[in-house]
CSV table of C-alpha atoms in Angstrom, one decimal:
chain,number,residue,atom,x,y,z
D,1,UNK,CA,66.3,151.8,34.1
D,2,UNK,CA,64.9,153.8,37.0
D,3,UNK,CA,63.7,150.5,38.6
D,4,UNK,CA,67.2,149.1,38.4
D,5,UNK,CA,68.8,152.1,40.0
D,6,UNK,CA,66.1,152.2,42.7
D,7,UNK,CA,66.6,148.5,43.4
D,8,UNK,CA,70.4,148.9,43.5
D,9,UNK,CA,70.1,151.9,46.0
D,10,UNK,CA,67.7,149.9,48.2
D,11,UNK,CA,70.0,146.9,48.2
D,12,UNK,CA,73.0,149.2,49.0
D,13,UNK,CA,71.1,150.8,51.9
D,14,UNK,CA,70.0,147.5,53.3
D,15,UNK,CA,73.5,146.0,53.1
D,16,UNK,CA,74.8,149.0,55.0
D,17,UNK,CA,72.2,149.1,57.7
D,18,UNK,CA,71.4,145.4,58.2
D,19,UNK,CA,73.4,144.0,61.1
D,20,UNK,CA,76.4,141.9,59.9
D,21,UNK,CA,76.2,138.3,60.8
D,22,UNK,CA,78.4,137.7,63.8
D,23,UNK,CA,79.4,134.8,65.8
D,24,UNK,CA,77.3,134.1,68.8
D,25,UNK,CA,79.0,135.4,72.0
D,26,UNK,CA,80.6,132.5,73.9
D,27,UNK,CA,79.6,132.5,77.5
D,28,UNK,CA,82.1,131.9,80.3
D,29,UNK,CA,81.9,128.5,81.9
D,30,UNK,CA,83.1,128.4,85.5
D,31,UNK,CA,84.9,125.3,86.7
D,32,UNK,CA,85.3,124.8,90.4
D,33,UNK,CA,88.0,122.3,91.2
D,34,UNK,CA,88.4,121.0,94.8
D,35,UNK,CA,91.7,119.1,95.2
D,36,UNK,CA,94.3,118.0,97.8
D,37,UNK,CA,98.0,118.6,97.7
D,38,UNK,CA,99.8,115.3,97.2
D,39,UNK,CA,96.8,113.6,95.6
D,40,UNK,CA,97.9,111.9,92.4
D,41,UNK,CA,94.4,111.6,91.0
D,42,UNK,CA,94.0,115.4,91.6
D,43,UNK,CA,97.2,116.1,89.7
D,44,UNK,CA,96.0,114.1,86.7
D,45,UNK,CA,92.7,116.0,86.6
D,46,UNK,CA,94.5,119.3,87.1
D,47,UNK,CA,96.7,118.5,84.1
D,48,UNK,CA,93.6,117.6,82.0
D,49,UNK,CA,91.9,120.8,83.1
D,50,UNK,CA,94.9,123.0,82.3
D,51,UNK,CA,94.9,121.5,78.8
D,52,UNK,CA,91.3,122.4,78.4
D,53,UNK,CA,92.0,125.9,79.6
D,54,UNK,CA,94.6,126.3,76.9
D,55,UNK,CA,92.2,125.1,74.2
D,56,UNK,CA,89.1,127.0,75.3
D,57,UNK,CA,89.2,130.7,76.4
D,58,UNK,CA,85.6,130.5,77.6
D,59,UNK,CA,86.6,128.3,80.5
D,60,UNK,CA,87.6,129.8,83.9
D,61,UNK,CA,89.0,127.6,86.6
D,62,UNK,CA,88.6,128.3,90.3
D,63,UNK,CA,90.9,126.0,92.3
D,64,UNK,CA,90.4,125.1,96.0
D,65,UNK,CA,93.1,123.1,97.9
D,66,UNK,CA,91.4,121.3,100.7
D,67,UNK,CA,94.0,119.3,102.6
D,68,UNK,CA,95.8,122.2,104.2
D,69,UNK,CA,93.6,125.2,103.7
D,70,UNK,CA,91.0,125.6,106.4
D,71,UNK,CA,89.3,128.5,104.6
D,72,UNK,CA,88.8,126.4,101.5
D,73,UNK,CA,87.5,123.5,103.7
D,74,UNK,CA,85.0,125.8,105.3
D,75,UNK,CA,83.9,127.1,101.9
D,76,UNK,CA,83.5,123.6,100.5
D,77,UNK,CA,81.2,122.7,103.5
D,78,UNK,CA,79.2,125.8,103.0
D,79,UNK,CA,78.5,125.2,99.3
D,80,UNK,CA,78.0,121.5,99.8
D,81,UNK,CA,74.6,122.3,101.3
D,82,UNK,CA,73.6,123.9,98.0
D,83,UNK,CA,74.7,121.1,95.7
D,84,UNK,CA,72.9,117.8,94.9
D,85,UNK,CA,76.0,115.9,96.2
D,86,UNK,CA,78.3,117.2,99.0
D,87,UNK,CA,82.0,117.7,98.4
D,88,UNK,CA,83.4,114.8,100.5
D,89,UNK,CA,86.5,113.7,98.6
D,90,UNK,CA,89.0,115.0,96.1
D,91,UNK,CA,89.2,115.6,93.3
D,92,UNK,CA,85.8,117.1,92.9
D,93,UNK,CA,84.8,119.3,90.0
D,94,UNK,CA,81.6,121.4,89.9
D,95,UNK,CA,80.2,122.8,86.7
D,96,UNK,CA,76.9,124.6,87.4
D,97,UNK,CA,75.1,122.1,89.7
D,98,UNK,CA,76.9,119.1,88.2
D,99,UNK,CA,79.3,117.5,90.7
D,100,UNK,CA,81.9,115.2,89.2
D,101,UNK,CA,83.9,113.2,91.8
D,102,UNK,CA,87.2,111.4,91.0
D,103,UNK,CA,89.1,111.3,87.8
D,104,UNK,CA,89.6,108.3,85.4
D,105,UNK,CA,91.0,108.9,82.0
D,106,UNK,CA,88.6,107.7,79.3
D,107,UNK,CA,85.6,108.1,81.6
D,108,UNK,CA,85.7,111.2,83.8
D,109,UNK,CA,87.4,113.3,81.1
D,110,UNK,CA,84.5,112.5,78.8
D,111,UNK,CA,82.0,113.4,81.5
D,112,UNK,CA,83.7,116.7,82.0
D,113,UNK,CA,83.7,117.5,78.3
D,114,UNK,CA,80.0,116.6,78.0
D,115,UNK,CA,79.2,118.8,81.0
D,116,UNK,CA,81.1,121.7,79.6
D,117,UNK,CA,79.3,121.3,76.3
D,118,UNK,CA,75.9,121.1,78.0
D,119,UNK,CA,76.7,124.3,80.0
D,120,UNK,CA,77.8,126.1,76.8
D,121,UNK,CA,74.6,125.2,75.0
D,122,UNK,CA,72.0,125.5,77.8
D,123,UNK,CA,71.1,127.8,80.6
D,124,UNK,CA,72.5,126.3,83.8
D,125,UNK,CA,72.5,127.6,87.4
D,126,UNK,CA,76.0,128.5,88.5
D,127,UNK,CA,75.5,127.7,92.2
D,128,UNK,CA,79.0,128.4,93.4
D,129,UNK,CA,79.2,131.5,91.2
D,130,UNK,CA,76.1,132.9,92.8
D,131,UNK,CA,77.7,132.4,96.3
D,132,UNK,CA,80.8,134.2,95.0
D,133,UNK,CA,78.9,136.9,93.3
D,134,UNK,CA,80.3,136.1,89.8
D,135,UNK,CA,77.5,134.2,88.2
D,136,UNK,CA,76.3,135.6,84.8
């Protein structure tokens, strides 16, 4: 009887003090979207990205209009030096060091989803985030 009570007390204490199983913290994935006002392909990608943002709270979009904003143009030239491929056209999406140019439904959208999943499951370098001082 004493053994049963002791075992029960030990189990009770362990259940109280052992950490509860919690969901792994989801890290924020920064998406850097370089686009041009009036670009139809950019508008398609922007609509796709907005849908993703509504579905996944871990995504944060930074949008840079390049056609009419000189400051954004200068910024894109500055960070192009740090990326494997420069930002030469719109739309361009950067996730970590991955540069995705253009947007074609059924192709680019899949590449974006795969890149986001990779970033969520692996340690990646957020090159633009480091420049902006927001990288985790």
